[in-house]
Amino acid sequence: MISDFRSDTLTKPTPAMLQAMFSAEVGDDVFGEDPSITALELKAAVLFGKEAALFCPSGTMANQIAIKAHTSSPGELICDQLSHVYLYEVGGIAFHSGLSVSLTASPLGIITPEDILARINPETDLHKPITELVVLENTCNKGGGSCYELERMQAIGKTCREKGLKLHLDGARIFNAAVAKGYSPIEIGAEFNSISICLSKGLGAPVGSLLLGETGFIRRAKRLRKLFGGGMRQAGYLAAAGIYALDHHIDRLAEDHSRARILGAALSELHYIEEVFPVETNIVIARLNASINIPDFLKNLSEMGVKAVPFGPQLIRFVTHLDVDDRHIDYAISVLKKI
Ligand SMILES: *Cc1c(COP(=O)(O)O)cnc(C)c1O
């Protein structure tokens, strides 16, 4: 048995999703003629109460397009030190947009309005780049799938509007947060100028992300997508998987969360585990005793059919997803107990 917890990006399309892909109507999307992509963009925009949306090949591209479309160099954006846009997008903030970054150090990556207020550069100071954009990540991957409360997002939205800052949400796993916390996409959409969502994580589509925002913003984003080489042609086959995922795979995320809680609780009982981050969604991060060599540990684990990834000093990460069921959890726990 293989229990693969390395990432929720590993899922393969279900037979029903594949069927939807096979029967997709397609056209050339650079000409604006792919009905499946158009339908997916409209569906996602309506879901979050935004005017328009743009289908992108990856979440990284959607985030980087958003950052560039919202800002002008020399400027600065505020995000947490744990954020994906800062850590895992190859320095794209500097490379694509020529911005500097002011990092917050908020617990589990969840920023406060005060964190933002403390980092806004006064426009009168000629030494400083102008603060233009704030990026939140919900759920926060490096925070162990930590979630924002709706009230916190609303308070940050208000702060950004008052201070004239744009606010982008890296919502790669926003549906995990919405299901865990019980807020609606419309409530989330109201607070942000733009939102990126991943179809290829917990929702189980093979490829694709969406960027959502106002019409003028999405028009600029579309040109940037072409600049980045992300204008796709008959990608409606992929969009059809995204439509299927939005229709069928959101509510079931609660199952991933309860399995993650079971795994997290079992991990916290083990003698070689020092700490398990609070399990709020589908990510479980555990800190191992200093005596344990992480690469050796993960190699042993993998040889016994349980896969996880290293995630920082003495940290390992497990992610539950569509292709993990109760048997995978039971098996993993039995292996972790005897290793
Ligand atoms: C996965 C992820 C992304 C985008 O990743 P891609 O692999 O480029 O699709 C962005 N932000 C977060 C928090 C993620 O976990």
PDB file of N, CA, C and O in Angstrom, residues 236-290:
ATOM      1  N   GLY A 236      -9.844  24.252 -23.148  1.00  0.00           N
ATOM      2  CA  GLY A 236     -11.164  23.945 -22.600  1.00  0.00           C
ATOM      3  C   GLY A 236     -11.252  22.542 -22.022  1.00  0.00           C
ATOM      4  O   GLY A 236     -12.064  22.281 -21.132  1.00  0.00           O
ATOM      5  N   TYR A 237     -10.405  21.630 -22.515  1.00  0.00           N
ATOM      6  CA  TYR A 237     -10.380  20.283 -21.920  1.00  0.00           C
ATOM      7  C   TYR A 237      -9.991  20.369 -20.445  1.00  0.00           C
ATOM      8  O   TYR A 237     -10.477  19.610 -19.619  1.00  0.00           O
ATOM      9  N   LEU A 238      -9.086  21.305 -20.141  1.00  0.00           N
ATOM     10  CA  LEU A 238      -8.663  21.507 -18.747  1.00  0.00           C
ATOM     11  C   LEU A 238      -9.715  22.289 -17.972  1.00  0.00           C
ATOM     12  O   LEU A 238      -9.984  22.009 -16.798  1.00  0.00           O
ATOM     13  N   ALA A 239     -10.305  23.279 -18.651  1.00  0.00           N
ATOM     14  CA  ALA A 239     -11.348  24.074 -17.993  1.00  0.00           C
ATOM     15  C   ALA A 239     -12.533  23.194 -17.600  1.00  0.00           C
ATOM     16  O   ALA A 239     -13.150  23.395 -16.551  1.00  0.00           O
ATOM     17  N   ALA A 240     -12.844  22.190 -18.449  1.00  0.00           N
ATOM     18  CA  ALA A 240     -13.965  21.297 -18.141  1.00  0.00           C
ATOM     19  C   ALA A 240     -13.703  20.550 -16.836  1.00  0.00           C
ATOM     20  O   ALA A 240     -14.624  20.324 -16.033  1.00  0.00           O
ATOM     21  N   ALA A 241     -12.448  20.186 -16.604  1.00  0.00           N
ATOM     22  CA  ALA A 241     -12.098  19.540 -15.335  1.00  0.00           C
ATOM     23  C   ALA A 241     -12.310  20.521 -14.183  1.00  0.00           C
ATOM     24  O   ALA A 241     -12.787  20.145 -13.105  1.00  0.00           O
ATOM     25  N   GLY A 242     -11.981  21.784 -14.420  1.00  0.00           N
ATOM     26  CA  GLY A 242     -12.171  22.813 -13.395  1.00  0.00           C
ATOM     27  C   GLY A 242     -13.641  23.026 -13.067  1.00  0.00           C
ATOM     28  O   GLY A 242     -14.010  23.169 -11.894  1.00  0.00           O
ATOM     29  N   ILE A 243     -14.476  23.048 -14.109  1.00  0.00           N
ATOM     30  CA  ILE A 243     -15.921  23.200 -13.875  1.00  0.00           C
ATOM     31  C   ILE A 243     -16.440  22.015 -13.064  1.00  0.00           C
ATOM     32  O   ILE A 243     -17.175  22.184 -12.084  1.00  0.00           O
ATOM     33  N   TYR A 244     -15.995  20.827 -13.457  1.00  0.00           N
ATOM     34  CA  TYR A 244     -16.426  19.628 -12.725  1.00  0.00           C
ATOM     35  C   TYR A 244     -15.981  19.732 -11.255  1.00  0.00           C
ATOM     36  O   TYR A 244     -16.753  19.434 -10.334  1.00  0.00           O
ATOM     37  N   ALA A 245     -14.765  20.182 -11.044  1.00  0.00           N
ATOM     38  CA  ALA A 245     -14.226  20.282  -9.677  1.00  0.00           C
ATOM     39  C   ALA A 245     -15.036  21.275  -8.832  1.00  0.00           C
ATOM     40  O   ALA A 245     -15.352  21.003  -7.676  1.00  0.00           O
ATOM     41  N   LEU A 246     -15.367  22.417  -9.422  1.00  0.00           N
ATOM     42  CA  LEU A 246     -16.147  23.416  -8.666  1.00  0.00           C
ATOM     43  C   LEU A 246     -17.548  22.886  -8.346  1.00  0.00           C
ATOM     44  O   LEU A 246     -18.117  23.197  -7.298  1.00  0.00           O
ATOM     45  N   ASP A 247     -18.084  22.076  -9.248  1.00  0.00           N
ATOM     46  CA  ASP A 247     -19.431  21.533  -9.029  1.00  0.00           C
ATOM     47  C   ASP A 247     -19.447  20.386  -8.019  1.00  0.00           C
ATOM     48  O   ASP A 247     -20.438  20.189  -7.320  1.00  0.00           O
ATOM     49  N   HIS A 248     -18.369  19.591  -7.966  1.00  0.00           N
ATOM     50  CA  HIS A 248     -18.446  18.330  -7.213  1.00  0.00           C
ATOM     51  C   HIS A 248     -17.433  18.157  -6.093  1.00  0.00           C
ATOM     52  O   HIS A 248     -17.592  17.253  -5.280  1.00  0.00           O
ATOM     53  N   HIS A 249     -16.379  18.964  -6.071  1.00  0.00           N
ATOM     54  CA  HIS A 249     -15.292  18.641  -5.139  1.00  0.00           C
ATOM     55  C   HIS A 249     -15.066  19.662  -4.026  1.00  0.00           C
ATOM     56  O   HIS A 249     -14.044  19.606  -3.355  1.00  0.00           O
ATOM     57  N   ILE A 250     -15.978  20.587  -3.856  1.00  0.00           N
ATOM     58  CA  ILE A 250     -15.767  21.568  -2.770  1.00  0.00           C
ATOM     59  C   ILE A 250     -16.215  20.998  -1.422  1.00  0.00           C
ATOM     60  O   ILE A 250     -15.423  20.939  -0.478  1.00  0.00           O
ATOM     61  N   ASP A 251     -17.457  20.549  -1.347  1.00  0.00           N
ATOM     62  CA  ASP A 251     -17.979  20.102  -0.044  1.00  0.00           C
ATOM     63  C   ASP A 251     -17.174  18.941   0.546  1.00  0.00           C
ATOM     64  O   ASP A 251     -17.024  18.843   1.756  1.00  0.00           O
ATOM     65  N   ARG A 252     -16.645  18.088  -0.325  1.00  0.00           N
ATOM     66  CA  ARG A 252     -15.926  16.918   0.168  1.00  0.00           C
ATOM     67  C   ARG A 252     -14.588  17.279   0.839  1.00  0.00           C
ATOM     68  O   ARG A 252     -13.971  16.422   1.470  1.00  0.00           O
ATOM     69  N   LEU A 253     -14.153  18.514   0.717  1.00  0.00           N
ATOM     70  CA  LEU A 253     -12.904  18.917   1.382  1.00  0.00           C
ATOM     71  C   LEU A 253     -12.987  18.676   2.888  1.00  0.00           C
ATOM     72  O   LEU A 253     -11.971  18.441   3.547  1.00  0.00           O
ATOM     73  N   ALA A 254     -14.212  18.712   3.438  1.00  0.00           N
ATOM     74  CA  ALA A 254     -14.397  18.445   4.877  1.00  0.00           C
ATOM     75  C   ALA A 254     -13.855  17.057   5.241  1.00  0.00           C
ATOM     76  O   ALA A 254     -13.326  16.855   6.337  1.00  0.00           O
ATOM     77  N   GLU A 255     -13.966  16.103   4.306  1.00  0.00           N
ATOM     78  CA  GLU A 255     -13.422  14.750   4.562  1.00  0.00           C
ATOM     79  C   GLU A 255     -11.901  14.805   4.695  1.00  0.00           C
ATOM     80  O   GLU A 255     -11.325  14.143   5.550  1.00  0.00           O
ATOM     81  N   ASP A 256     -11.272  15.575   3.798  1.00  0.00           N
ATOM     82  CA  ASP A 256      -9.804  15.704   3.877  1.00  0.00           C
ATOM     83  C   ASP A 256      -9.404  16.297   5.223  1.00  0.00           C
ATOM     84  O   ASP A 256      -8.399  15.910   5.819  1.00  0.00           O
ATOM     85  N   HIS A 257     -10.214  17.252   5.698  1.00  0.00           N
ATOM     86  CA  HIS A 257      -9.894  17.917   6.955  1.00  0.00           C
ATOM     87  C   HIS A 257     -10.035  16.943   8.129  1.00  0.00           C
ATOM     88  O   HIS A 257      -9.193  16.930   9.022  1.00  0.00           O
ATOM     89  N   SER A 258     -11.079  16.130   8.115  1.00  0.00           N
ATOM     90  CA  SER A 258     -11.226  15.224   9.264  1.00  0.00           C
ATOM     91  C   SER A 258     -10.132  14.152   9.232  1.00  0.00           C
ATOM     92  O   SER A 258      -9.618  13.763  10.278  1.00  0.00           O
ATOM     93  N   ARG A 259      -9.737  13.719   8.038  1.00  0.00           N
ATOM     94  CA  ARG A 259      -8.621  12.746   7.975  1.00  0.00           C
ATOM     95  C   ARG A 259      -7.312  13.388   8.454  1.00  0.00           C
ATOM     96  O   ARG A 259      -6.518  12.750   9.145  1.00  0.00           O
ATOM     97  N   ALA A 260      -7.112  14.651   8.100  1.00  0.00           N
ATOM     98  CA  ALA A 260      -5.891  15.340   8.548  1.00  0.00           C
ATOM     99  C   ALA A 260      -5.882  15.452  10.080  1.00  0.00           C
ATOM    100  O   ALA A 260      -4.842  15.282  10.714  1.00  0.00           O
ATOM    101  N   ARG A 261      -7.053  15.726  10.658  1.00  0.00           N
ATOM    102  CA  ARG A 261      -7.134  15.816  12.134  1.00  0.00           C
ATOM    103  C   ARG A 261      -6.784  14.487  12.783  1.00  0.00           C
ATOM    104  O   ARG A 261      -6.070  14.444  13.785  1.00  0.00           O
ATOM    105  N   ILE A 262      -7.264  13.379  12.197  1.00  0.00           N
ATOM    106  CA  ILE A 262      -6.971  12.049  12.752  1.00  0.00           C
ATOM    107  C   ILE A 262      -5.463  11.782  12.669  1.00  0.00           C
ATOM    108  O   ILE A 262      -4.838  11.344  13.634  1.00  0.00           O
ATOM    109  N   LEU A 263      -4.880  12.100  11.512  1.00  0.00           N
ATOM    110  CA  LEU A 263      -3.434  11.901  11.337  1.00  0.00           C
ATOM    111  C   LEU A 263      -2.650  12.785  12.314  1.00  0.00           C
ATOM    112  O   LEU A 263      -1.694  12.329  12.959  1.00  0.00           O
ATOM    113  N   GLY A 264      -3.073  14.036  12.450  1.00  0.00           N
ATOM    114  CA  GLY A 264      -2.387  14.976  13.349  1.00  0.00           C
ATOM    115  C   GLY A 264      -2.451  14.499  14.800  1.00  0.00           C
ATOM    116  O   GLY A 264      -1.446  14.557  15.526  1.00  0.00           O
ATOM    117  N   ALA A 265      -3.616  14.017  15.211  1.00  0.00           N
ATOM    118  CA  ALA A 265      -3.776  13.542  16.598  1.00  0.00           C
ATOM    119  C   ALA A 265      -2.879  12.339  16.839  1.00  0.00           C
ATOM    120  O   ALA A 265      -2.219  12.237  17.886  1.00  0.00           O
ATOM    121  N   ALA A 266      -2.807  11.424  15.857  1.00  0.00           N
ATOM    122  CA  ALA A 266      -1.964  10.240  16.019  1.00  0.00           C
ATOM    123  C   ALA A 266      -0.491  10.640  16.084  1.00  0.00           C
ATOM    124  O   ALA A 266       0.274  10.122  16.908  1.00  0.00           O
ATOM    125  N   LEU A 267      -0.089  11.587  15.242  1.00  0.00           N
ATOM    126  CA  LEU A 267       1.310  12.039  15.240  1.00  0.00           C
ATOM    127  C   LEU A 267       1.691  12.639  16.592  1.00  0.00           C
ATOM    128  O   LEU A 267       2.789  12.411  17.098  1.00  0.00           O
ATOM    129  N   SER A 268       0.774  13.402  17.173  1.00  0.00           N
ATOM    130  CA  SER A 268       1.124  14.110  18.418  1.00  0.00           C
ATOM    131  C   SER A 268       1.342  13.143  19.582  1.00  0.00           C
ATOM    132  O   SER A 268       1.913  13.517  20.601  1.00  0.00           O
ATOM    133  N   GLU A 269       0.911  11.880  19.426  1.00  0.00           N
ATOM    134  CA  GLU A 269       1.118  10.877  20.480  1.00  0.00           C
ATOM    135  C   GLU A 269       2.493  10.206  20.398  1.00  0.00           C
ATOM    136  O   GLU A 269       2.889   9.491  21.322  1.00  0.00           O
ATOM    137  N   LEU A 270       3.195  10.396  19.289  1.00  0.00           N
ATOM    138  CA  LEU A 270       4.416   9.620  19.066  1.00  0.00           C
ATOM    139  C   LEU A 270       5.618  10.236  19.788  1.00  0.00           C
ATOM    140  O   LEU A 270       5.761  11.459  19.835  1.00  0.00           O
ATOM    141  N   HIS A 271       6.484   9.356  20.328  1.00  0.00           N
ATOM    142  CA  HIS A 271       7.576   9.831  21.187  1.00  0.00           C
ATOM    143  C   HIS A 271       8.586  10.694  20.430  1.00  0.00           C
ATOM    144  O   HIS A 271       9.236  11.543  21.002  1.00  0.00           O
ATOM    145  N   TYR A 272       8.727  10.458  19.113  1.00  0.00           N
ATOM    146  CA  TYR A 272       9.745  11.209  18.365  1.00  0.00           C
ATOM    147  C   TYR A 272       9.214  12.514  17.788  1.00  0.00           C
ATOM    148  O   TYR A 272       9.924  13.217  17.072  1.00  0.00           O
ATOM    149  N   ILE A 273       7.940  12.826  18.054  1.00  0.00           N
ATOM    150  CA  ILE A 273       7.355  14.071  17.553  1.00  0.00           C
ATOM    151  C   ILE A 273       7.331  15.106  18.674  1.00  0.00           C
ATOM    152  O   ILE A 273       6.810  14.851  19.758  1.00  0.00           O
ATOM    153  N   GLU A 274       7.890  16.266  18.385  1.00  0.00           N
ATOM    154  CA  GLU A 274       7.964  17.310  19.402  1.00  0.00           C
ATOM    155  C   GLU A 274       6.684  18.158  19.417  1.00  0.00           C
ATOM    156  O   GLU A 274       6.220  18.575  20.463  1.00  0.00           O
ATOM    157  N   GLU A 275       6.157  18.394  18.225  1.00  0.00           N
ATOM    158  CA  GLU A 275       5.039  19.330  18.111  1.00  0.00           C
ATOM    159  C   GLU A 275       4.306  19.083  16.806  1.00  0.00           C
ATOM    160  O   GLU A 275       4.918  18.767  15.794  1.00  0.00           O
ATOM    161  N   VAL A 276       2.979  19.203  16.844  1.00  0.00           N
ATOM    162  CA  VAL A 276       2.189  19.188  15.612  1.00  0.00           C
ATOM    163  C   VAL A 276       1.504  20.548  15.530  1.00  0.00           C
ATOM    164  O   VAL A 276       0.883  20.993  16.501  1.00  0.00           O
ATOM    165  N   PHE A 277       1.633  21.228  14.386  1.00  0.00           N
ATOM    166  CA  PHE A 277       0.944  22.521  14.228  1.00  0.00           C
ATOM    167  C   PHE A 277      -0.568  22.273  14.325  1.00  0.00           C
ATOM    168  O   PHE A 277      -1.037  21.191  13.989  1.00  0.00           O
ATOM    169  N   PRO A 278      -1.342  23.274  14.772  1.00  0.00           N
ATOM    170  CA  PRO A 278      -2.796  23.086  14.822  1.00  0.00           C
ATOM    171  C   PRO A 278      -3.313  22.658  13.438  1.00  0.00           C
ATOM    172  O   PRO A 278      -2.933  23.257  12.435  1.00  0.00           O
ATOM    173  N   VAL A 279      -4.125  21.605  13.423  1.00  0.00           N
ATOM    174  CA  VAL A 279      -4.643  21.099  12.135  1.00  0.00           C
ATOM    175  C   VAL A 279      -6.000  21.735  11.875  1.00  0.00           C
ATOM    176  O   VAL A 279      -6.999  21.361  12.471  1.00  0.00           O
ATOM    177  N   GLU A 280      -6.022  22.719  10.977  1.00  0.00           N
ATOM    178  CA  GLU A 280      -7.278  23.422  10.691  1.00  0.00           C
ATOM    179  C   GLU A 280      -7.896  22.959   9.388  1.00  0.00           C
ATOM    180  O   GLU A 280      -9.104  23.085   9.193  1.00  0.00           O
ATOM    181  N   THR A 281      -7.063  22.453   8.466  1.00  0.00           N
ATOM    182  CA  THR A 281      -7.600  22.063   7.149  1.00  0.00           C
ATOM    183  C   THR A 281      -6.974  20.735   6.714  1.00  0.00           C
ATOM    184  O   THR A 281      -7.091  19.754   7.442  1.00  0.00           O
ATOM    185  N   ASN A 282      -6.335  20.694   5.556  1.00  0.00           N
ATOM    186  CA  ASN A 282      -5.852  19.404   5.042  1.00  0.00           C
ATOM    187  C   ASN A 282      -4.333  19.241   5.142  1.00  0.00           C
ATOM    188  O   ASN A 282      -3.770  18.372   4.503  1.00  0.00           O
ATOM    189  N   ILE A 283      -3.686  20.134   5.904  1.00  0.00           N
ATOM    190  CA  ILE A 283      -2.226  20.089   6.011  1.00  0.00           C
ATOM    191  C   ILE A 283      -1.827  19.777   7.449  1.00  0.00           C
ATOM    192  O   ILE A 283      -2.393  20.336   8.394  1.00  0.00           O
ATOM    193  N   VAL A 284      -0.870  18.848   7.590  1.00  0.00           N
ATOM    194  CA  VAL A 284      -0.369  18.492   8.916  1.00  0.00           C
ATOM    195  C   VAL A 284       1.139  18.695   8.908  1.00  0.00           C
ATOM    196  O   VAL A 284       1.848  18.042   8.139  1.00  0.00           O
ATOM    197  N   ILE A 285       1.615  19.629   9.741  1.00  0.00           N
ATOM    198  CA  ILE A 285       3.057  19.847   9.857  1.00  0.00           C
ATOM    199  C   ILE A 285       3.496  19.380  11.235  1.00  0.00           C
ATOM    200  O   ILE A 285       2.895  19.747  12.248  1.00  0.00           O
ATOM    201  N   ALA A 286       4.517  18.527  11.259  1.00  0.00           N
ATOM    202  CA  ALA A 286       5.019  18.006  12.530  1.00  0.00           C
ATOM    203  C   ALA A 286       6.497  18.338  12.678  1.00  0.00           C
ATOM    204  O   ALA A 286       7.252  18.316  11.699  1.00  0.00           O
ATOM    205  N   ARG A 287       6.879  18.677  13.932  1.00  0.00           N
ATOM    206  CA  ARG A 287       8.291  18.926  14.243  1.00  0.00           C
ATOM    207  C   ARG A 287       8.843  17.690  14.932  1.00  0.00           C
ATOM    208  O   ARG A 287       8.282  17.218  15.933  1.00  0.00           O
ATOM    209  N   LEU A 288       9.942  17.158  14.400  1.00  0.00           N
ATOM    210  CA  LEU A 288      10.536  15.948  14.966  1.00  0.00           C
ATOM    211  C   LEU A 288      11.648  16.303  15.937  1.00  0.00           C
ATOM    212  O   LEU A 288      12.264  17.368  15.823  1.00  0.00           O
ATOM    213  N   ASN A 289      11.905  15.392  16.878  1.00  0.00           N
ATOM    214  CA  ASN A 289      12.999  15.583  17.837  1.00  0.00           C
ATOM    215  C   ASN A 289      14.302  15.888  17.116  1.00  0.00           C
ATOM    216  O   ASN A 289      14.549  15.372  16.022  1.00  0.00           O
ATOM    217  N   ALA A 290      15.129  16.693  17.772  1.00  0.00           N
ATOM    218  CA  ALA A 290      16.400  17.101  17.172  1.00  0.00           C
ATOM    219  C   ALA A 290      17.270  15.901  16.826  1.00  0.00           C
ATOM    220  O   ALA A 290      18.106  15.963  15.925  1.00  0.00           O
TER     221      ALA A 290
END
